[in-house]
Coordinates of C-alpha atoms and ligand atoms in Angstrom, one line a residue:
M1 CA -22.8 1.8 39.6
E2 CA -23.3 0.4 36.3
N3 CA -21.2 -2.7 37.1
S4 CA -23.1 -3.4 40.5
I5 CA -26.2 -3.2 38.6
K6 CA -25.0 -5.7 36.1
Q7 CA -24.1 -8.0 38.9
L8 CA -27.3 -7.7 40.5
L9 CA -29.1 -8.3 37.2
D10 CA -27.0 -11.5 36.3
G11 CA -28.7 -13.1 39.1
I12 CA -31.7 -13.2 37.0
V13 CA -31.8 -16.2 34.5
H14 CA -33.7 -16.9 31.3
P15 CA -36.0 -19.8 32.1
E16 CA -35.4 -21.3 28.8
T17 CA -31.4 -21.2 28.7
G18 CA -30.9 -21.1 32.4
E19 CA -28.2 -18.3 31.8
G20 CA -27.8 -15.1 33.6
I21 CA -29.2 -12.3 31.5
V22 CA -26.1 -10.2 31.5
R23 CA -23.7 -13.2 30.7
S24 CA -26.0 -14.2 27.8
G25 CA -26.1 -10.8 26.4
I26 CA -29.8 -9.9 27.1
V27 CA -28.7 -6.9 29.2
E28 CA -27.8 -4.8 26.2
K29 CA -27.1 -1.6 27.8
V30 CA -27.1 0.0 31.4
T31 CA -26.9 3.7 32.0
A32 CA -27.1 4.8 35.5
N33 CA -26.3 7.9 37.7
T34 CA -27.8 9.4 40.8
E35 CA -30.8 10.6 39.0
K36 CA -32.1 7.7 37.0
I37 CA -31.3 4.1 35.8
T38 CA -32.1 2.9 32.2
V39 CA -31.8 -0.7 31.2
T40 CA -32.1 -2.0 27.7
L41 CA -32.9 -5.6 27.4
R42 CA -32.4 -7.4 23.9
F43 CA -34.2 -10.6 23.2
R44 CA -33.0 -12.4 20.1
K45 CA -36.3 -14.0 19.5
A46 CA -39.1 -11.9 18.5
R47 CA -42.0 -12.0 21.0
D48 CA -39.8 -14.1 23.5
P49 CA -42.6 -15.4 25.8
F50 CA -40.2 -14.7 28.8
A51 CA -39.5 -11.1 27.9
L52 CA -42.2 -9.4 30.0
K53 CA -41.6 -11.7 33.0
I54 CA -37.8 -10.6 32.9
K55 CA -38.5 -7.0 32.3
N56 CA -40.7 -7.0 35.4
E57 CA -38.0 -8.8 37.5
V58 CA -35.3 -6.4 36.2
A59 CA -37.4 -3.5 37.4
A60 CA -38.4 -5.1 40.8
R61 CA -34.8 -6.0 41.7
L62 CA -33.6 -2.4 40.7
R63 CA -36.4 -0.8 42.9
E64 CA -35.6 -3.0 45.7
R65 CA -31.9 -2.1 45.5
Y66 CA -32.3 1.5 44.6
P67 CA -35.6 2.6 46.5
A68 CA -34.8 6.4 46.3
L69 CA -34.8 6.0 42.5
S70 CA -37.7 3.7 42.2
D71 CA -39.9 6.0 40.1
R72 CA -36.9 6.8 37.7
I73 CA -36.1 3.3 36.7
T74 CA -36.8 2.4 33.0
V75 CA -36.5 -0.8 31.3
F76 CA -36.7 -1.0 27.6
I77 CA -37.3 -4.2 25.5
R78 CA -35.9 -4.7 22.1
E79 CA -36.3 -7.7 19.9
G80 CA -34.1 -9.3 17.1
E81 CA -30.4 -9.0 16.5
A82 CA -28.7 -5.7 17.4
Q83 CA -28.2 -3.6 14.4
Q84 CA -24.6 -3.7 13.4
P85 CA -23.0 -0.2 12.9
A86 CA -22.9 0.3 9.2
Q87 CA -19.8 -1.2 7.7
P88 CA -17.7 1.0 5.5
A89 CA -18.2 0.0 1.9
E90 CA -15.7 -2.4 0.8
K91 CA -12.7 -0.7 -0.4
R92 CA -12.7 -0.4 -4.0
T93 CA -9.4 -0.7 -5.9
T94 CA -8.4 -1.1 -9.5
T95 CA -5.3 -3.1 -8.4
D96 CA -7.0 -6.4 -7.9
R97 CA -6.0 -7.7 -11.4
I98 CA -2.3 -6.9 -10.9
A99 CA -0.4 -10.0 -10.3
H100 CA 2.9 -8.5 -8.9
I101 CA 3.4 -5.0 -7.7
I102 CA 7.2 -4.2 -7.2
A103 CA 8.6 -0.9 -5.7
V104 CA 11.8 0.5 -7.2
A105 CA 13.5 2.4 -4.5
S106 CA 16.9 4.1 -3.7
G107 CA 18.4 5.6 -0.7
K108 CA 19.1 9.0 -2.4
G109 CA 18.0 10.9 -5.4
G110 CA 20.1 11.0 -8.6
V111 CA 21.3 7.4 -8.5
G112 CA 19.2 6.5 -11.6
K113 CA 16.2 5.0 -10.0
S114 CA 13.7 6.4 -12.3
T115 CA 15.8 5.5 -15.4
V116 CA 16.2 2.1 -14.2
T117 CA 12.4 1.8 -13.6
A118 CA 11.6 2.8 -17.2
N119 CA 14.3 0.3 -18.7
L120 CA 13.1 -2.3 -16.4
A121 CA 9.4 -1.8 -17.5
V122 CA 10.3 -1.7 -21.2
T123 CA 12.4 -4.8 -20.9
L124 CA 9.7 -6.7 -18.9
R125 CA 7.3 -5.7 -21.7
N126 CA 9.6 -6.9 -24.3
M127 CA 9.7 -10.3 -22.5
G128 CA 6.0 -10.5 -23.1
Y129 CA 4.6 -9.3 -19.8
R130 CA 1.7 -6.8 -19.2
V131 CA 3.3 -3.9 -17.5
G132 CA 2.2 -0.8 -15.7
I133 CA 4.2 2.0 -14.1
L134 CA 3.1 4.2 -11.2
D135 CA 5.4 7.2 -10.9
A136 CA 5.1 8.1 -7.1
D137 CA 8.3 10.3 -6.9
I138 CA 6.6 13.3 -5.8
Y139 CA 10.0 15.2 -5.5
G140 CA 10.7 14.7 -9.1
P141 CA 8.3 12.7 -11.2
S142 CA 10.3 12.0 -14.3
Q143 CA 8.4 9.0 -16.0
P144 CA 6.2 11.3 -18.3
K145 CA 9.5 12.5 -19.7
M146 CA 11.1 9.1 -20.0
F147 CA 8.2 8.1 -22.2
G148 CA 7.4 11.2 -24.0
A149 CA 4.2 11.7 -22.3
E150 CA 4.6 15.1 -20.4
G151 CA 1.6 16.7 -22.0
Y152 CA -0.9 14.0 -21.0
V153 CA -3.8 15.1 -19.2
P154 CA -5.6 12.2 -17.5
D155 CA -9.2 11.8 -18.2
A156 CA -11.8 10.4 -15.8
E157 CA -14.4 7.7 -16.7
H158 CA -17.6 7.0 -14.7
D159 CA -18.9 3.4 -14.8
D160 CA -22.8 3.6 -14.7
A161 CA -23.1 0.1 -13.7
T162 CA -20.9 -0.1 -10.6
G163 CA -20.9 3.6 -9.9
A164 CA -17.0 3.6 -9.8
D165 CA -15.0 6.5 -11.1
Y166 CA -11.5 5.7 -13.0
I167 CA -8.7 7.7 -13.9
L168 CA -7.3 6.8 -17.4
P169 CA -3.6 6.1 -17.5
A170 CA -1.4 7.2 -20.3
D171 CA -0.3 4.6 -22.9
A172 CA 3.4 4.3 -22.9
M173 CA 4.6 1.9 -25.4
D174 CA 1.8 -0.5 -24.8
M175 CA 2.3 -0.1 -20.9
K176 CA -0.2 1.8 -18.5
L177 CA 1.6 4.9 -17.1
M178 CA 0.2 6.9 -14.2
S179 CA 2.3 9.7 -12.6
I180 CA 1.7 12.2 -9.8
G181 CA 3.6 14.3 -12.5
F182 CA 0.4 14.5 -14.4
F183 CA -1.3 16.4 -11.6
I184 CA 1.4 18.8 -10.5
R185 CA 3.6 21.4 -11.9
P186 CA 7.2 21.5 -11.0
T187 CA 6.5 24.8 -8.9
D188 CA 3.9 23.0 -6.9
A189 CA 6.3 20.5 -5.5
L190 CA 6.6 22.0 -2.1
M191 CA 3.0 22.2 -1.3
W192 CA 2.3 18.8 -2.6
R193 CA 4.4 17.1 -0.1
G194 CA 2.8 15.6 3.0
A195 CA -0.8 14.7 3.3
M196 CA -2.0 16.1 -0.1
A197 CA 0.4 14.1 -1.9
T198 CA -0.4 11.0 0.1
N199 CA -4.0 11.4 -0.6
A200 CA -3.5 12.1 -4.3
L201 CA -1.3 9.0 -4.7
K202 CA -3.9 6.7 -2.8
Q203 CA -6.4 7.9 -5.4
L204 CA -4.0 7.0 -8.2
I205 CA -3.3 3.6 -6.8
H206 CA -6.9 2.6 -6.3
Q207 CA -8.7 4.4 -9.3
T208 CA -6.4 4.2 -12.2
K209 CA -7.8 2.0 -14.7
W210 CA -4.9 -0.5 -14.5
G211 CA -6.8 -3.5 -16.1
T212 CA -4.9 -6.8 -16.0
L213 CA -1.2 -6.6 -15.4
D214 CA 1.6 -9.1 -14.8
F215 CA 3.7 -6.4 -13.2
L216 CA 3.3 -2.9 -11.7
L217 CA 6.4 -1.0 -11.2
I218 CA 6.4 1.9 -8.6
D219 CA 8.9 4.6 -9.0
M220 CA 9.2 5.4 -5.3
P221 CA 10.5 8.7 -3.9
P222 CA 14.1 8.4 -2.8
G223 CA 14.9 7.7 0.9
T224 CA 12.1 6.6 3.4
G225 CA 9.2 8.7 4.5
D226 CA 5.4 9.2 4.8
I227 CA 4.9 8.4 1.0
H228 CA 6.6 5.1 1.5
L229 CA 4.5 4.3 4.6
S230 CA 1.3 5.1 2.7
I231 CA 2.1 3.1 -0.3
L232 CA 3.2 0.1 1.8
S233 CA 0.0 0.3 3.8
E234 CA -2.3 0.7 0.7
L235 CA -0.9 -2.1 -1.4
K236 CA 0.5 -5.5 -1.0
L237 CA 4.0 -5.4 -2.8
S238 CA 5.4 -8.6 -4.1
G239 CA 9.0 -7.2 -3.5
A240 CA 11.3 -4.2 -3.8
V241 CA 14.2 -3.5 -6.0
I242 CA 17.0 -1.3 -4.7
V243 CA 18.9 0.9 -7.0
S244 CA 22.3 2.3 -5.9
T245 CA 25.5 3.7 -7.4
P246 CA 28.7 2.2 -6.1
Q247 CA 29.5 5.1 -3.9
Q248 CA 26.0 5.3 -2.3
V249 CA 25.7 1.7 -1.6
A250 CA 27.1 1.5 1.9
V251 CA 25.6 4.7 3.1
A252 CA 22.9 4.8 5.8
D253 CA 20.1 5.7 3.2
V254 CA 20.4 2.5 1.3
V255 CA 20.5 0.5 4.6
R256 CA 17.5 2.3 5.9
G257 CA 15.7 1.7 2.8
V258 CA 16.3 -2.1 2.9
E259 CA 15.4 -2.1 6.6
M260 CA 12.1 -0.3 5.8
F261 CA 11.0 -3.2 3.4
R262 CA 12.3 -5.9 5.8
H263 CA 10.7 -4.5 9.0
E264 CA 8.5 -7.1 10.5
Q265 CA 5.3 -5.0 10.1
V266 CA 6.0 -4.4 6.5
N267 CA 7.6 -7.6 5.3
V268 CA 8.2 -6.9 1.7
P269 CA 10.9 -9.2 0.2
V270 CA 13.9 -7.3 -1.1
L271 CA 14.4 -8.9 -4.5
G272 CA 17.7 -7.5 -5.0
I273 CA 20.1 -4.7 -5.8
V274 CA 20.8 -3.1 -9.1
E275 CA 24.2 -1.2 -9.3
N276 CA 23.9 1.7 -11.7
M277 CA 26.6 3.8 -13.1
A278 CA 28.9 0.8 -12.2
W279 CA 31.7 1.8 -14.5
F280 CA 32.4 4.0 -17.5
T281 CA 33.7 2.9 -20.9
P282 CA 34.7 5.6 -23.4
A283 CA 33.5 5.1 -26.9
E284 CA 37.0 5.1 -28.3
L285 CA 38.2 2.4 -25.8
P286 CA 35.3 0.0 -25.9
E287 CA 37.1 -2.7 -24.0
N288 CA 38.2 -0.4 -21.1
R289 CA 36.2 -0.3 -17.9
Y290 CA 36.8 2.7 -15.5
Y291 CA 35.4 2.1 -12.2
L292 CA 35.1 5.8 -11.2
F293 CA 33.3 5.2 -7.9
G294 CA 35.0 2.0 -6.8
R295 CA 34.4 -1.6 -7.7
G296 CA 32.2 -4.3 -6.2
G297 CA 30.7 -2.4 -3.4
A298 CA 27.0 -3.3 -4.1
R299 CA 27.9 -6.9 -4.7
E300 CA 29.6 -7.1 -1.3
Y301 CA 26.9 -5.2 0.5
A302 CA 24.3 -7.4 -1.0
R303 CA 26.3 -10.6 0.0
A304 CA 26.7 -9.4 3.5
N305 CA 23.2 -8.7 3.9
G306 CA 21.6 -11.8 2.3
I307 CA 20.3 -9.8 -0.7
D308 CA 20.5 -10.9 -4.2
F309 CA 22.8 -8.9 -6.5
L310 CA 20.7 -8.3 -9.6
G311 CA 23.2 -6.9 -11.9
E312 CA 25.0 -3.7 -12.9
I313 CA 24.4 -1.0 -15.6
P314 CA 27.5 1.0 -16.7
I315 CA 27.4 4.9 -17.3
V316 CA 26.2 4.9 -21.0
Q317 CA 25.5 8.0 -23.0
S318 CA 22.5 6.3 -24.6
V319 CA 21.0 5.7 -21.1
M320 CA 21.0 9.5 -20.5
E321 CA 19.8 10.4 -23.8
G322 CA 17.2 7.8 -23.7
A323 CA 16.0 9.1 -20.3
D324 CA 15.8 12.7 -21.7
G325 CA 14.5 11.8 -25.1
G326 CA 11.4 9.8 -24.3
A327 CA 12.7 6.4 -25.5
P328 CA 14.5 4.4 -22.7
A329 CA 17.9 3.0 -23.6
V330 CA 17.0 -0.7 -23.8
L331 CA 15.0 0.2 -27.1
N332 CA 18.1 1.4 -29.0
D333 CA 21.2 0.0 -27.3
E334 CA 21.8 -3.8 -27.5
R335 CA 24.3 -3.8 -24.9
V336 CA 22.1 -1.9 -22.4
E337 CA 19.3 -4.2 -23.4
R338 CA 21.4 -7.3 -22.5
Y339 CA 22.1 -6.0 -19.0
Y340 CA 18.6 -5.2 -18.3
R341 CA 17.3 -8.6 -19.7
E342 CA 19.5 -10.4 -17.3
I343 CA 18.5 -8.2 -14.2
C344 CA 14.7 -8.7 -15.2
S345 CA 15.0 -12.4 -15.5
R346 CA 16.3 -12.5 -11.8
I347 CA 13.6 -10.0 -10.7
V348 CA 11.0 -12.4 -12.4
E349 CA 12.6 -15.4 -10.9
N350 CA 12.8 -13.9 -7.3
T351 CA 9.3 -12.5 -7.5
L352 CA 7.9 -16.0 -8.2
K353 CA 10.1 -17.5 -5.6
S354 CA 8.8 -15.2 -2.9
C355 CA 5.2 -15.4 -3.5
Ligands
LIG1 P1 16.7 9.2 -9.6 O1 15.4 8.7 -10.2 O2 17.5 8.2 -8.8 O3 16.6 10.7 -9.0 P2 17.3 9.5 -12.6 O4 16.9 8.2 -13.0 O5 16.5 10.8 -12.7 O6 17.8 9.3 -11.0 O7 18.7 9.7 -13.1 C1 19.5 10.9 -12.8 C2 20.3 11.3 -14.0 O8 21.3 10.3 -14.3 C3 19.5 11.4 -15.2 O9 20.1 12.4 -15.9 C4 19.7 10.1 -15.9 O10 19.7 10.3 -17.4 C5 21.3 9.8 -15.7 N1 21.6 8.3 -15.7 C6 21.0 7.4 -14.9 N2 21.5 6.2 -15.2 C7 22.4 6.3 -16.1 C8 23.5 5.6 -16.7 N3 23.6 4.1 -16.3 N4 24.3 6.0 -17.5 C9 24.2 7.4 -17.8 N5 23.3 8.2 -17.2 C10 22.5 7.8 -16.4

């Protein structure tokens, strides 16, 4: 019924424009049933000289077409532009002064993703960049431990001028550190999964007082899941670094991880693969390398999939001690520092290339 009314009314033209009143948007709304008909006309001009004439003509045509409803036909006139539904306030985010956001991801847990993230962060800082770390690994947030910031309780700050609320990050060796671990106890892990963790993370992303940063590294949860989806939709990532051990590299989890970033709707450049725990060198035989888990797997996988191979890190006791002791190994072990510097140079180069 409403469509046939619209058809009927479009036969009425506005004398000034010569256009049908439906086509030109003057008929804003038609509601009709077997009981009554209501039509709302909106004239852009205030006090349109033809408004009354058109209103009367609309009523007359409707009465003529629907005589049974003739005393239940109402035509309203409105003036001016239609009120737009209130736009949601522009999304506030504290990330707009971060030049590059890089996800550090892995197919499985335990391959050293968090350790690598911490060492990359310190190395980038040593190269002179302003760095932040977001620990989003809800299953095992370990960045606070890596930087000796386990007891940190984030404070909130309110900005009276803008009305914005901020969460203050920890200072980790002159870097900004925020971790989901500051908000959960290990025993809470299960209940924090899913929606709650996703919401908490969104808040950490957009409300942490990051300030101006060159790089924000995100320690992602292992694998692919809801948290990844949420981070990918909340943030524009400059790229992703994949961490793998030699024996994990070819397994489906790594492949899935790479595919997740490369998916056409996600489209985050994979900056490269880091092979962690690539070999072992005993202290008493410093020239010997034992490839405990096979050799060259990550390099080969990277080549076959058009991904850059960023470099390899051996199994080193100092790396483990550094991770546990609140001081990432690059700070105390020159060899490790060299490996990381090379990897970071490639990351920086590939990030700049892809932006
Ligand atoms: P993930 O974040 O992938 O779960 P972690 O970074 O927590 O992995 O590392 C798992 C364990 O392996 C930690 O105890 C860490 O100290 C150790 N580790 C990581 N990389 C190395 C390495 N290159 N040499 C020795 N130990 C390492």
